[in-house]
Amino acid sequence: MTVTDNPVASFHDNDQHPVGFGRMLRKEDPRLIRGKGNFVDDVQLPGMLHLAILRSPYAHAKILGIDVSAAQAHPNVVAVITGADLAEQGLAWMPTLSNDVQAVLATDKVRFQHQEVAFVVAEDRYSARDALELIVVDYEPIDPVMDVRKALEPDAPVIRDDLDGKTDNHCFDWETGDAAATDAAFAKADVVVTEDIVYPRVHPAPMETCGAVANVDQISGQLTLWCTSQAPHAHRTVYALVAGLPEHKIRVIAPDIGGGFGNKVPIYPGYVCAIVASLVIGKPVKWMEDRTENLVSTGFARDYVMRGEIAATSDGKILAVRTNVLADHGAFNGTAAPVKYPAGFFGVFTGSYDLEAAYCNMTAVYTNKAPGGVAYACSFRITEAVYLVERIVDCLAHELDMDPAELRIKNFIQPDQFPYTTKTGWVYDSGNYEPAMRKAMDMIGYDELRREQAEKRERGELMGIGIAFFTEAVGAGPRKDMDILGLGMADGCELRMHPTGKGVLRLSVKTQGQGHETTFAQIVSEELGIPPEDLEVVHGDTDNTPFGLGTYGSRSTPVSGAAAALVARKVRDKAQIIASGMLEVSVADLEWMKGSFQVKGDPEKSVTIQDIAMKAHGAGDLPEGVEGGLEAQICYNPENLTYPFGAYICVVDIDPGTAHVTVRRFVAVDDCGTQINPMIIEGQVHGGLTDGVGMALMEIIEFDELGNCLGGSFMDYLIPTALEVPDWETGHTVTPSPHHPIGAKGIGESATVGSPPAVVNAVIDALKPFGVRHADMPLTPSRVWETMQGNHTPPI
Amino acid sequence: MQVPAPFEYERATSVDHAIALLERLGSEARLVAGGHSLLPMMKLRFATPEYLIDINDLHDELGYIRVEGDEFRIGAMTRHRELLESDELAAAFPIFRDAEKVIADPVVRNRGTLGGSLCQADPAEDLSAVCTTLDASCVIRSSDGERVLTMHEFHRGPYETAVEDAQMLTEIRIPIRPNGSSAYEKVERRAGDWAIVSAGAAVWMDGETISDARVGLAAVGPNTTGIGAISEALRGQVPTEELYATAGGLAAEASRPSADSRGTEAYKRHLADELTRRALRRSVARITGTNGQEA
């Protein structure tokens, strides 16, 4: 291997560079892989202090008193702040993204283990941490509510007694679909299958934990906050609304971010503490949580206890799906979802199938667990919805003794039915499911695998083939339906061309590793016919980018990607007018040739976009009414969500003696509409598939009955390594979105959504000789073995 | 970043120097070798020693694998990677390479040591099971001299060994016996995790019959366990699937696992049985040159 001294130069020399869409290396990678990224913890300011948070050892306890005197006496400690101190300023509580409130620091009692109780600001991180051990808190423990099924029992201790008149642990009820029509469909069905399905609590566990550096300028009153935020603009507005700080005096900077997966959508108490500390002390203050703090206190995902019911005819026509869900929201409802969607987009639990009816009834409760709810690349709860429907369809295949691929194909929404309105009211924009399914089956050699499986079963060997077919709903969202805390989910974009034909593109969304600096440059490159490397992408800084709601729920390409294409078209439209002046023809006589305007029928007469940019900034007259400069701005309000889909097939082998599962092969055929950079898409799919193997086989945040979180380190919370996953086999079909300017759909979370049921279905298929129809994740060796013994709800 | 509580740091230049430092600094001093157990515990503040005595400079003195007389002698500072890569050790005791392949990951193996693993005395620790299986003895040195203990004497309980204040483990000795082989079987939730259960076996044969055999288990009780009853049941017998099943049954019976996030009691007991059979089968196959697959 040759090592070059100037990888940037060799990168630019790469002749595989597309103009527009296509495979190209990521523009951000030279800095990231050489350790030249700039993350929050890299921010060092003169005089900066360090903040550490004292957390509760109890899941549920009254706070009788806090003695901070010894901590304050520590020589390197600058301040010790408790909930009582914050309460004096009216800052002890803050709103969550779901119109609940959450304690910044506990005042009356603690409601989950590791809840924030006090913080120390010291001259260095070690002293801050040391001083935490000098704070004495007098707790009076209360019985915790840890079992979601017992949260609504009449004698359950009331967790949220801070809320006026609250006498139980009920959080909200929600329903969707038509209950009566669904009952009728079930009544006439030949076959009804019911299964209790748990999606356990898991954690996104990004490589970089959450943190912030707050710096309040004592003279100007300007707050600059560097923080691990997937949504810097939304965060800024919330700070303005909560703390009463004038919004124009707040600058939120999300620098390089080491993974988000939804974990960095909420506003955490630690951010607020850092801001308060800087305000009070007048110096910059850094807070970076450690790994344990991240796992035990920040946004978790799932924790849905679902009863799935499916009704079908005896020949396998699915009539209806019904589900009852008990949702564990933890101590505060910290779900980040559009206001009208308290259960996120769980309503797409009807999956990819043409049903007569569907109904969901959900009860959400409070428990003494950390708040959160949507994280870990779940597309606003679509992970749970897809898992439910893809598991219950497999249960139906089991009961009907039908091939699960055949059953799915038989029930797919047909291409001519799009746009298709589901029985729960979602309008799927486009789809063509069977070719994707057939392609996955061809790639993996489905029929041959079934033959192999039959032979192996004869010999007592355990091999399973699992299928999942998912439809996602991503790109929130149309402002008529969707807002978070009153902020519409549209996104801005701004493109400014420089005189030499290079440009700067400013985005409201923010990458956490998805490759925005490349993908968005390629979108504009495709529209303007200039090389992607001639475009600088600026994002993550509220002072330098237009307003928008940020990156989560696979929304960047569906929303902001559309904005980028449209802003480029605005620039192109203006360029066309300038070109008409340069070529002395009318606008209508010009033809766009991807990079230049040419006089129709006269290829000799043309001007490039670079020529036009110089003209726009240069000497001489422009056509009448045209201002100088070449730039545009847009705020894009999506007409609908986009509905990517995919067919996933997984093959597993299980050691009959140890019950250890090996994922042998995994084929993922994704359709995210128009592909911008297939390499980046494959990378996102690889990551999501790995997530899925992790959730299916090993990941879980568990608690003991006292409320102790048992997943507080990577020794206890397992995430898969390269040794647990096969070489991914990816394929694609292309069904463009009809309403997106370039036909693209989101892809970021498809694989995380689609892969867990594929892996679980494969394991259950392997266990068919044992009569097994269902077992809950994670399918650890112990749980698989217990299932093989006929124990269908093993504890581990 | 998780940060440890304050501590003082000393760097030992010889075994005698390390012992002198231990004597001077008292019971709040801890030796640090590879640091892959102690440092995480310090960062989590489960361990808060006042002094760390770094013995990594002692690798020259205590990092060795050599044969002396009828035993292998392995220095306590020998790193996992050296154990993994030693062809001489693998030829005599294939169990070492079997185990080292499934201990943690290359980063840990580059740094972690045999002595550190044994002194951590985690009931799920792999090399403790290997040493138990091979009837190893442990050399503990203090300013008064050396004493040599069996693995049984060395392990006093979970995370507790016979190494007292101002003493250090310096060497492991393993008897070499003819016509033998060994194997290690481990089930883990994920590569690099601690064992759910693991089993080591060592078998010595005299013609068609087993002259002696030993089985050591990890993660099925408070300590890594050598099971005498298995040795008794196997001696003088011709190896068969039925015999392995008998041994597996004895292993399960001798196990006292507790349920945790790695598995239920019943599953762990089952694994003790299954992995004992596999380890014995593979050990015998290595002696007889058969493939060691299921009969």
GROMACS .gro file of N, CA, C and O in nm, chain A residues 125-126 129-130 133 288-292 655 657-660 698 702 714-721 723-724 780-782 785-786 795-796, chain B residues 1-6 43-45 48 187-194 196 259-268 270-271 274-275 278:
model
  272
  125ARG      N    1  -1.202   1.820   3.547
  125ARG     CA    2  -1.300   1.712   3.546
  125ARG      C    3  -1.283   1.618   3.665
  125ARG      O    4  -1.379   1.570   3.723
  126TYR      N    5  -1.158   1.592   3.703
  126TYR     CA    6  -1.133   1.500   3.814
  126TYR      C    7  -1.188   1.558   3.945
  126TYR      O    8  -1.254   1.490   4.022
  129ARG      N    9  -1.564   1.545   3.963
  129ARG     CA   10  -1.612   1.409   3.992
  129ARG      C   11  -1.583   1.372   4.139
  129ARG      O   12  -1.667   1.312   4.206
  130ASP      N   13  -1.463   1.408   4.188
  130ASP     CA   14  -1.429   1.378   4.327
  130ASP      C   15  -1.527   1.445   4.423
  130ASP      O   16  -1.569   1.385   4.522
  133GLU      N   17  -1.864   1.298   4.545
  133GLU     CA   18  -1.867   1.202   4.656
  133GLU      C   19  -1.873   1.271   4.791
  133GLU      O   20  -1.891   1.205   4.893
  288MET      N   21  -1.946   1.677   2.989
  288MET     CA   22  -1.947   1.559   2.901
  288MET      C   23  -1.985   1.440   2.987
  288MET      O   24  -1.916   1.410   3.085
  289GLU      N   25  -2.093   1.373   2.949
  289GLU     CA   26  -2.130   1.258   3.031
  289GLU      C   27  -2.034   1.142   3.001
  289GLU      O   28  -1.974   1.136   2.893
  290ASP      N   29  -2.022   1.052   3.096
  290ASP     CA   30  -1.940   0.934   3.072
  290ASP      C   31  -2.028   0.823   3.015
  290ASP      O   32  -2.149   0.840   2.998
  291ARG      N   33  -1.967   0.711   2.982
  291ARG     CA   34  -2.040   0.604   2.915
  291ARG      C   35  -2.158   0.555   2.998
  291ARG      O   36  -2.268   0.534   2.947
  292THR      N   37  -2.135   0.538   3.128
  292THR     CA   38  -2.243   0.489   3.213
  292THR      C   39  -2.359   0.588   3.214
  292THR      O   40  -2.475   0.550   3.199
  655ASP      N   41  -2.647  -2.387   1.705
  655ASP     CA   42  -2.580  -2.505   1.759
  655ASP      C   43  -2.680  -2.575   1.852
  655ASP      O   44  -2.720  -2.518   1.954
  657GLY      N   45  -2.651  -2.799   2.062
  657GLY     CA   46  -2.600  -2.831   2.195
  657GLY      C   47  -2.588  -2.709   2.285
  657GLY      O   48  -2.607  -2.718   2.406
  658THR      N   49  -2.556  -2.594   2.227
  658THR     CA   50  -2.534  -2.474   2.310
  658THR      C   51  -2.640  -2.367   2.286
  658THR      O   52  -2.645  -2.268   2.359
  659ALA      N   53  -2.721  -2.384   2.182
  659ALA     CA   54  -2.825  -2.287   2.145
  659ALA      C   55  -2.767  -2.153   2.100
  659ALA      O   56  -2.835  -2.052   2.097
  660HIS      N   57  -2.642  -2.155   2.063
  660HIS     CA   58  -2.578  -2.033   2.015
  660HIS      C   59  -2.616  -2.007   1.870
  660HIS      O   60  -2.609  -2.097   1.786
  698MET      N   61  -2.871  -0.966   2.132
  698MET     CA   62  -2.798  -0.940   2.256
  698MET      C   63  -2.833  -0.814   2.332
  698MET      O   64  -2.808  -0.805   2.451
  702GLU      N   65  -3.191  -0.380   3.106
  702GLU     CA   66  -3.276  -0.446   3.205
  702GLU      C   67  -3.266  -0.374   3.340
  702GLU      O   68  -3.168  -0.303   3.365
  714PHE      N   69  -2.054  -0.113   2.874
  714PHE     CA   70  -2.047  -0.200   2.756
  714PHE      C   71  -2.007  -0.343   2.794
  714PHE      O   72  -2.002  -0.429   2.708
  715MET      N   73  -1.979  -0.367   2.921
  715MET     CA   74  -1.961  -0.505   2.965
  715MET      C   75  -2.098  -0.571   2.983
  715MET      O   76  -2.113  -0.691   2.965
  716ASP      N   77  -2.196  -0.490   3.017
  716ASP     CA   78  -2.330  -0.542   3.043
  716ASP      C   79  -2.425  -0.517   2.927
  716ASP      O   80  -2.514  -0.596   2.900
  717TYR      N   81  -2.410  -0.402   2.861
  717TYR     CA   82  -2.493  -0.372   2.745
  717TYR      C   83  -2.410  -0.407   2.622
  717TYR      O   84  -2.318  -0.334   2.585
  718LEU      N   85  -2.444  -0.520   2.562
  718LEU     CA   86  -2.360  -0.571   2.453
  718LEU      C   87  -2.404  -0.511   2.320
  718LEU      O   88  -2.523  -0.506   2.292
  719ILE      N   89  -2.308  -0.468   2.243
  719ILE     CA   90  -2.338  -0.432   2.105
  719ILE      C   91  -2.251  -0.520   2.016
  719ILE      O   92  -2.142  -0.559   2.055
  720PRO      N   93  -2.302  -0.556   1.898
  720PRO     CA   94  -2.231  -0.656   1.820
  720PRO      C   95  -2.098  -0.605   1.765
  720PRO      O   96  -2.078  -0.485   1.746
  721THR      N   97  -2.010  -0.697   1.738
  721THR     CA   98  -1.882  -0.665   1.675
  721THR      C   99  -1.882  -0.727   1.535
  721THR      O  100  -1.978  -0.795   1.496
  723LEU      N  101  -1.744  -0.974   1.445
  723LEU     CA  102  -1.747  -1.121   1.451
  723LEU      C  103  -1.889  -1.176   1.462
  723LEU      O  104  -1.910  -1.295   1.440
  724GLU      N  105  -1.985  -1.093   1.496
  724GLU     CA  106  -2.123  -1.142   1.509
  724GLU      C  107  -2.204  -1.123   1.382
  724GLU      O  108  -2.319  -1.164   1.376
  780THR      N  109  -3.066  -1.448   2.320
  780THR     CA  110  -2.936  -1.490   2.374
  780THR      C  111  -2.932  -1.642   2.372
  780THR      O  112  -3.037  -1.708   2.366
  781PRO      N  113  -2.814  -1.700   2.382
  781PRO     CA  114  -2.808  -1.847   2.387
  781PRO      C  115  -2.897  -1.903   2.497
  781PRO      O  116  -2.967  -2.004   2.475
  782SER      N  117  -2.897  -1.838   2.611
  782SER     CA  118  -2.979  -1.888   2.722
  782SER      C  119  -3.127  -1.888   2.686
  782SER      O  120  -3.200  -1.985   2.709
  785TRP      N  121  -3.208  -2.154   2.430
  785TRP     CA  122  -3.209  -2.288   2.489
  785TRP      C  123  -3.335  -2.310   2.574
  785TRP      O  124  -3.400  -2.414   2.565
  786GLU      N  125  -3.369  -2.208   2.654
  786GLU     CA  126  -3.491  -2.219   2.735
  786GLU      C  127  -3.613  -2.237   2.646
  786GLU      O  128  -3.704  -2.313   2.678
  795PRO      N  129  -3.667  -1.580   3.140
  795PRO     CA  130  -3.631  -1.448   3.192
  795PRO      C  131  -3.510  -1.389   3.122
  795PRO      O  132  -3.496  -1.267   3.116
  796ILE      N  133  -3.422  -1.471   3.072
  796ILE     CA  134  -3.296  -1.417   3.020
  796ILE      C  135  -3.278  -1.462   2.876
  796ILE      O  136  -3.291  -1.579   2.848
  797MET      N  137  -1.588   1.054   2.947
  797MET     CA  138  -1.473   0.985   3.006
  797MET      C  139  -1.498   0.961   3.154
  797MET      O  140  -1.537   1.052   3.226
  798GLN      N  141  -1.479   0.837   3.195
  798GLN     CA  142  -1.490   0.805   3.336
  798GLN      C  143  -1.356   0.829   3.402
  798GLN      O  144  -1.254   0.785   3.352
  799VAL      N  145  -1.355   0.899   3.514
  799VAL     CA  146  -1.227   0.936   3.574
  799VAL      C  147  -1.212   0.872   3.713
  799VAL      O  148  -1.305   0.874   3.793
  800PRO      N  149  -1.095   0.815   3.739
  800PRO     CA  150  -1.073   0.749   3.869
  800PRO      C  151  -1.053   0.849   3.981
  800PRO      O  152  -1.027   0.968   3.958
  801ALA      N  153  -1.061   0.799   4.103
  801ALA     CA  154  -1.031   0.881   4.221
  801ALA      C  155  -0.879   0.903   4.227
  801ALA      O  156  -0.804   0.832   4.161
  802PRO      N  157  -0.835   1.000   4.304
  802PRO     CA  158  -0.691   1.029   4.309
  802PRO      C  159  -0.611   0.908   4.358
  802PRO      O  160  -0.657   0.833   4.444
  839LYS      N  161  -1.190   0.336   3.714
  839LYS     CA  162  -1.266   0.443   3.646
  839LYS      C  163  -1.411   0.444   3.692
  839LYS      O  164  -1.473   0.549   3.701
  840LEU      N  165  -1.464   0.325   3.720
  840LEU     CA  166  -1.600   0.317   3.774
  840LEU      C  167  -1.602   0.343   3.925
  840LEU      O  168  -1.707   0.345   3.986
  841ARG      N  169  -1.486   0.361   3.981
  841ARG     CA  170  -1.468   0.383   4.126
  841ARG      C  171  -1.517   0.267   4.210
  841ARG      O  172  -1.553   0.285   4.326
  844THR      N  173  -1.060   0.182   4.455
  844THR     CA  174  -1.000   0.314   4.480
  844THR      C  175  -0.869   0.297   4.556
  844THR      O  176  -0.856   0.341   4.671
  983VAL      N  177  -1.879  -2.083   2.571
  983VAL     CA  178  -1.994  -2.019   2.507
  983VAL      C  179  -2.006  -1.878   2.565
  983VAL      O  180  -2.003  -1.859   2.687
  984GLU      N  181  -2.012  -1.782   2.476
  984GLU     CA  182  -2.022  -1.643   2.518
  984GLU      C  183  -2.135  -1.577   2.439
  984GLU      O  184  -2.172  -1.624   2.332
  985ARG      N  185  -2.188  -1.471   2.495
  985ARG     CA  186  -2.298  -1.401   2.427
  985ARG      C  187  -2.247  -1.328   2.305
  985ARG      O  188  -2.319  -1.306   2.208
  986ARG      N  189  -2.122  -1.286   2.312
  986ARG     CA  190  -2.063  -1.209   2.204
  986ARG      C  191  -1.913  -1.227   2.213
  986ARG      O  192  -1.861  -1.245   2.322
  987ALA      N  193  -1.846  -1.222   2.100
  987ALA     CA  194  -1.701  -1.237   2.101
  987ALA      C  195  -1.641  -1.141   2.202
  987ALA      O  196  -1.675  -1.023   2.206
  988GLY      N  197  -1.553  -1.191   2.285
  988GLY     CA  198  -1.484  -1.106   2.380
  988GLY      C  199  -1.553  -1.093   2.513
  988GLY      O  200  -1.499  -1.036   2.607
  989ASP      N  201  -1.675  -1.145   2.523
  989ASP     CA  202  -1.747  -1.137   2.651
  989ASP      C  203  -1.691  -1.242   2.746
  989ASP      O  204  -1.622  -1.335   2.707
  990TRP      N  205  -1.724  -1.225   2.874
  990TRP     CA  206  -1.694  -1.330   2.970
  990TRP      C  207  -1.775  -1.454   2.931
  990TRP      O  208  -1.881  -1.444   2.869
  992ILE      N  209  -2.031  -1.749   2.938
  992ILE     CA  210  -2.156  -1.789   3.005
  992ILE      C  211  -2.118  -1.911   3.089
  992ILE      O  212  -2.143  -1.916   3.209
 1055ALA      N  213  -2.819  -1.749   3.833
 1055ALA     CA  214  -2.880  -1.682   3.719
 1055ALA      C  215  -2.830  -1.538   3.712
 1055ALA      O  216  -2.818  -1.471   3.814
 1056ASP      N  217  -2.798  -1.493   3.594
 1056ASP     CA  218  -2.763  -1.352   3.574
 1056ASP      C  219  -2.794  -1.318   3.430
 1056ASP      O  220  -2.860  -1.397   3.361
 1057SER      N  221  -2.748  -1.203   3.385
 1057SER     CA  222  -2.786  -1.163   3.250
 1057SER      C  223  -2.718  -1.250   3.144
 1057SER      O  224  -2.749  -1.239   3.026
 1058ARG      N  225  -2.628  -1.338   3.184
 1058ARG     CA  226  -2.570  -1.429   3.085
 1058ARG      C  227  -2.651  -1.557   3.068
 1058ARG      O  228  -2.635  -1.625   2.967
 1059GLY      N  229  -2.731  -1.591   3.166
 1059GLY     CA  230  -2.809  -1.713   3.147
 1059GLY      C  231  -2.878  -1.760   3.274
 1059GLY      O  232  -2.847  -1.717   3.384
 1060THR      N  233  -2.972  -1.852   3.254
 1060THR     CA  234  -3.042  -1.912   3.366
 1060THR      C  235  -2.955  -2.021   3.429
 1060THR      O  236  -2.861  -2.070   3.368
 1061GLU      N  237  -2.992  -2.059   3.550
 1061GLU     CA  238  -2.919  -2.166   3.616
 1061GLU      C  239  -2.925  -2.294   3.535
 1061GLU      O  240  -2.825  -2.364   3.517
 1062ALA      N  241  -3.044  -2.326   3.487
 1062ALA     CA  242  -3.063  -2.452   3.414
 1062ALA      C  243  -2.977  -2.453   3.288
 1062ALA      O  244  -2.915  -2.554   3.254
 1063TYR      N  245  -2.974  -2.339   3.218
 1063TYR     CA  246  -2.894  -2.334   3.095
 1063TYR      C  247  -2.746  -2.350   3.126
 1063TYR      O  248  -2.674  -2.422   3.056
 1064LYS      N  249  -2.701  -2.285   3.231
 1064LYS     CA  250  -2.559  -2.293   3.263
 1064LYS      C  251  -2.521  -2.436   3.303
 1064LYS      O  252  -2.414  -2.486   3.268
 1066HIS      N  253  -2.671  -2.698   3.198
 1066HIS     CA  254  -2.669  -2.773   3.072
 1066HIS      C  255  -2.537  -2.752   2.998
 1066HIS      O  256  -2.479  -2.847   2.944
 1067LEU      N  257  -2.491  -2.627   2.996
 1067LEU     CA  258  -2.365  -2.599   2.925
 1067LEU      C  259  -2.248  -2.670   2.992
 1067LEU      O  260  -2.156  -2.718   2.924
 1070GLU      N  261  -2.268  -3.010   2.845
 1070GLU     CA  262  -2.239  -3.013   2.701
 1070GLU      C  263  -2.093  -2.979   2.671
 1070GLU      O  264  -2.027  -3.045   2.589
 1071LEU      N  265  -2.043  -2.876   2.737
 1071LEU     CA  266  -1.906  -2.832   2.706
 1071LEU      C  267  -1.802  -2.928   2.763
 1071LEU      O  268  -1.693  -2.943   2.706
 1074ARG      N  269  -1.777  -3.194   2.509
 1074ARG     CA  270  -1.705  -3.148   2.390
 1074ARG      C  271  -1.555  -3.137   2.415
 1074ARG      O  272  -1.474  -3.172   2.329
   0.00000   0.00000   0.00000
